[in-house]
Steps between C-alpha positions, in 0.01 A plus 500: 500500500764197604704651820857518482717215695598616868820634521765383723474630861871474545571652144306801563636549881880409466591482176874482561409209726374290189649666235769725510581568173176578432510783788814626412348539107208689660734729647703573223189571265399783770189293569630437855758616817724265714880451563668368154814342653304261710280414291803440190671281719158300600450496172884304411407279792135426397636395133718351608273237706278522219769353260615253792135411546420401165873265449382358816154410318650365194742240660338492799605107511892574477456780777353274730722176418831689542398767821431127695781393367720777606325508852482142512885501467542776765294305739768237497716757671318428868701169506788707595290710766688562793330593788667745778472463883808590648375861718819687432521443099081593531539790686835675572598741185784422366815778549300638794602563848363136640655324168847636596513440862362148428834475267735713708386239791533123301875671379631557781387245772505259214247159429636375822255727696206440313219284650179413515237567815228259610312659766279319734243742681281473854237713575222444800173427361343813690657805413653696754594168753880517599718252342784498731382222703697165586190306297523695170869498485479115574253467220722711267815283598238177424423657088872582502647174531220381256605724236849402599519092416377579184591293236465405170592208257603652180741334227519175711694749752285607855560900572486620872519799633852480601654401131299851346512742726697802512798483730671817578930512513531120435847466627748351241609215734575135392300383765189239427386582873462839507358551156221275581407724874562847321123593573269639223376881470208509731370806610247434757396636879568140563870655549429655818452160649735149501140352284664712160766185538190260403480654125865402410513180359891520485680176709795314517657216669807424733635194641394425841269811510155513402322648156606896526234689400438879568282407792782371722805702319705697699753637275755634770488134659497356195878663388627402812444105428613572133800627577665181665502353148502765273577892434236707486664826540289657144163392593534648871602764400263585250215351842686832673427713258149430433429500874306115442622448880270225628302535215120387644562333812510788687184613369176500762269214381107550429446191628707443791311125570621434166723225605730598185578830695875474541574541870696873429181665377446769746158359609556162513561441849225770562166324340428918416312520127798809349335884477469492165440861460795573662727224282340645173576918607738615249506187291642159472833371405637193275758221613740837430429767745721768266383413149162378537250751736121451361329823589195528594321625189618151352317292757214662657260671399218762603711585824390743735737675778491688811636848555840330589479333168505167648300235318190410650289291219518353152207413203757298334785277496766445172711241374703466219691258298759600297570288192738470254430643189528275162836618393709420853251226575643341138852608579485345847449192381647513142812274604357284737476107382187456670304650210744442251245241352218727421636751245539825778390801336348851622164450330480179800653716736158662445261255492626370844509878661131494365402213614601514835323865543158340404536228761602760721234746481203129463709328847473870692117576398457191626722458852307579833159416579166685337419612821774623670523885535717573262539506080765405338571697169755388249665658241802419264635666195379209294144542579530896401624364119251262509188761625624703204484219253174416583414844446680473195373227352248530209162353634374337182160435629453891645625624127314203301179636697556835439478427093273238496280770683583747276439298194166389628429835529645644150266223315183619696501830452607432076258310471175650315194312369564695183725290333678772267606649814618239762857482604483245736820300319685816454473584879623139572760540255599857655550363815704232404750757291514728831637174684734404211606849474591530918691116475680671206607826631597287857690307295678707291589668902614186566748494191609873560587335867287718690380276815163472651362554817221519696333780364573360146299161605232585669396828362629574136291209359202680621612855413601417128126295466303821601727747253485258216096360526397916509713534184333193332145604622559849337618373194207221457196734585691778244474185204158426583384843400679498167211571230439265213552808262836453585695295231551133646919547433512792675259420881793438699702792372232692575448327817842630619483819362245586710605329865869389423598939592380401846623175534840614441540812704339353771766174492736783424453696833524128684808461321658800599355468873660178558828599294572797769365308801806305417671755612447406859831356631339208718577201292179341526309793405721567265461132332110536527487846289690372242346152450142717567616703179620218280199340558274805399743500204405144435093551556535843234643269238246275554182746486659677176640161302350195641146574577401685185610175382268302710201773393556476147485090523122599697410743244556201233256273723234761566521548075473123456207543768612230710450467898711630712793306733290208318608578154519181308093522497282787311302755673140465533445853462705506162141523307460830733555896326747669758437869467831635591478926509778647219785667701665667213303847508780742384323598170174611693753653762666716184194577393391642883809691506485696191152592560591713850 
């Protein structure tokens, strides 16, 4: 007696699974108990796919031809990628507490007070060793001045330190003189000695006298010779009123052998090195005693204290340089006819600011010896932006390697030595749509005007290739079991009847994920969810539209028993019977069913 064909494993367990319609007939005859709702609406979706399936199969050509061409034309959109790095846009929410006061501040003290910071660091090489010696603060001073004759030939213009930086209450005087000596924001324990004169590059020149320079100006003196030609009645007393007195040259040298040393420093006469402890307690102050006091959280660091709270010792020393920022730096120099030759805008106002901060932080690294017994560290806001754009920048080697490797490995483990069922092309092809379809939901990001950062870069590529590839895999293995006693028109419908259910709740549930991480009010995790979810939306319309496409084109070679990825040539096993088991056991199921 000839055996009856095996039935369907899946079938017989989860019918609703395969075939919903089928279960929700069973239960309607009687012959069978489960939930009807569920299984009516798996049953819309199931025909649904089925019907999708199947147009898929017949024009399987046009499907393919226009989805690249739509997501060819989306990919376009990354020309217009813009790529953020500024912290505060990144990370600050926008209407919160920090956003406001960050407002409330530029409003009221106005552009004028913005700036930029370039610090320049010392720390001892062995941790724990006291900084506050005459030798370290001598080999600060040494990086200092360094970092201060920086310059840089930009536009056919050279940019020092004195024409960018940031200068505090420029007075509004028509004086050539004393707008060249106003000194530059400095903010340095250099102060505390007459050696913070050596970082202002300010100078001027009188008849008779020689070059005045911050190093020999006495202001006080200074007025008095001033006055026999000219009133000065303004500028003295706005001197009075800052409290500049004798600005540095009253200040204790480090170096009192420094023959430099103007004979009023304190020590001069004395040959005695300063107690630098002592000169640092409580701070330093600028060439204005009332308006600029550095404290000392600005230019020590690691301090330790007796129980009188006097300073004892230091891991660190401070200094910064105030710039200009692009806007003033622009304005400052917006009328003057030395760069009225070289088209003055902001954007330049930039470069230069830029440049000079990259020299800066390259000249510092590299300004005292490699083995003295201290480290210089550098830092300027420049080389924060440009630490984030590296880390913003798409590596196109890391992501090419991550789907070459992943394309290696979707044509290994598709390919079979039976050639009716290897799928070594279609997991090549798969691949490939996962990358078109993350360039073409990136770009469509792009378009909306949603920027890109780091997480965007470096780790949605990689996210989208997993979600997509496991989608593809499920879908391909799913085809591969279709039965031959399924009509030829209608594999891929059934194809997606059967797997597309899963496909699309799980992409669903990403969706939705994603959608309400966007919630989070931290820009940049706010940017990431929604570009994550557009591109799950992109990798869904892909599995369910393009692919099928891309299975039905394989199920035409395996018919015309040609070799897989290698399709132009016939298969040697084409003169082979494939026994492929029959899937379609709902008859003998009916028949199981009424017999209980």
């Amino acid at each position: 007696m000839r055996s009856p064909p095996p039935v369907n494993s899946d079938l017989l367990r989860r019918p609703s699974y395969c075939h919903a319609a089928f279960a929700l007939k069973q239960i309607s005859k009687g012959k069978a108990v489960g939930q009807k709702a569920p299984l009516w609406v798996r049953a819309r979706f199931q025909a649904l796919l089925f019907s999708l399936g199947c147009h898929i199969q017949r024009h399987c050509g046009k499907v393919l031809f226009i989805g690249l061409l739509v997501f060819g034309a989306l990919s376009v959109g990354l020309r217009v990628a813009a790529i953020e790095t500024d912290i505060e846009q990144l990370w600050v929410e926008a209407g919160s507490r920090v956003s406001r006061e960050l407002r409330y501040t530029k409003e009221k003290q106005g552009e004028e007070s913005v700036f930029t910071s370039q610090m320049l660091i010392q720390t001892p090489k062995q941790e724990g060793t006291n900084i506050l010696t005459q030798g370290a603060l001598l080999l600060h001073l040494e990086a200092a001045l360094s970092a201060s004759k920086v310059q840089v030939s930009l536009f056919g213009k050279s940019w020092d330190l004195n024409k960018i930086c940031y200068k505090s209450g420029v007075p509004i005087i028509e004086n050539v003189m004393i707008e060249r000596l106003f000194p530059c924001m400095i903010v340095t324990p250099l102060d505390c000695f007459w050696e913070g004169a050596k970082l202002q590059g300010g100078s001027a020149y009188l008849p008779g006298m020689p070059d005045i320079q911050w190093m020999n100006l006495d202001p006080l003196k200074l007025m008095e010779e001033l006055s026999q030609f000219t009133s000065l009645e303004g500028f003295r007393e706005m001197l009075d009123k800052a409290q500049v007195g004798h600005a540095y040259m009253n200040r204790p040298c480090l170096d009192p052998n420094d023959p430099e040393c103007p004979l009023s420093a304190p020590n001069k006469d004395l040959r005695e090195s300063p107690d630098i402890a002592g000169r640092l307690q409580g701070g330093c102050h600028g060439f204005s005693k009332k308006f600029m006091h550095w404290q000392e959280e600005l230019i020590l660091g690691g301090r330790v204290k007796d129980t009188q709270n006097a300073l004892q010792s230091a891991e660190a020393l401070q200094t910064m340089f105030l710039l200009m920022s692009p806007k003033q730096l622009y304005e400052h120099f917006k009328d003057d006819y030395e760069i009225h030759d070289i088209n003055w805008n902001e954007d330049k106002a930039t470069a230069i600011l830029e440049s000079w901060q990259r020299k800066f932080v390259e000249v510092a690294h590299g300004s005292i010896p490699q083995n003295s017994t201290s480290e210089i560290h550098a830092f300027s806001t420049t080389t924060l932006n440009d630490i984030m754009k590296s880390f913003s920048d798409v590596s196109v080697i890391r992501v090419a390697g991550g789907y070459l490797l992943m394309l290696a490995y979707a044509c290994v483990t598709m390919l079979r030595w039976d050639c009716a069922k290897s799928q070594g092309a279609v997991g090549l092809a798969g691949v490939l749509l996962v990358a078109l379809s993350v360039a073409a939901g990136l770009g469509l990001c792009s378009l909306l005007g949603l920027s890109f950062n780091a997480a965007t870069t470096q780790v949605l590529p990689f996210l989208a290739l997993g979600i997509g590839v496991d989608d593809m895999f499920l879908l391909a293995h799913s085809f591969t079991e279709t039965g031959i006693n399924i009509p030829f028109k209608e594999r891929t419908g059934d194809c997606l009847r059967r797997t597309g259910t899963s496909v699309a709740l799980t992409s669903i549930n990403n969706m939705i994920a994603f959608f309400m991480a966007a919630l989070v009010p931290i820009p940049a995790l706010r940017a990431f969810s929604l570009q994550a979810a557009i591109i799950v939306v992109f990798n869904f319309a892909m599995v369910l539209l393009i692919f099928p496409a891309i299975l039905s084109l394989d199920l035409h070679r395996r018919e015309d028993k040609r070799l897989d990825i290698l399709c132009c040539f016939y298969s040697p096993c084409s003169s082979r019977v494939i026994q492929i088991q029959p899937q379609d056991a709902m008859p003998l199921l009916s028949s199981i069913v009424s017999q209980l």
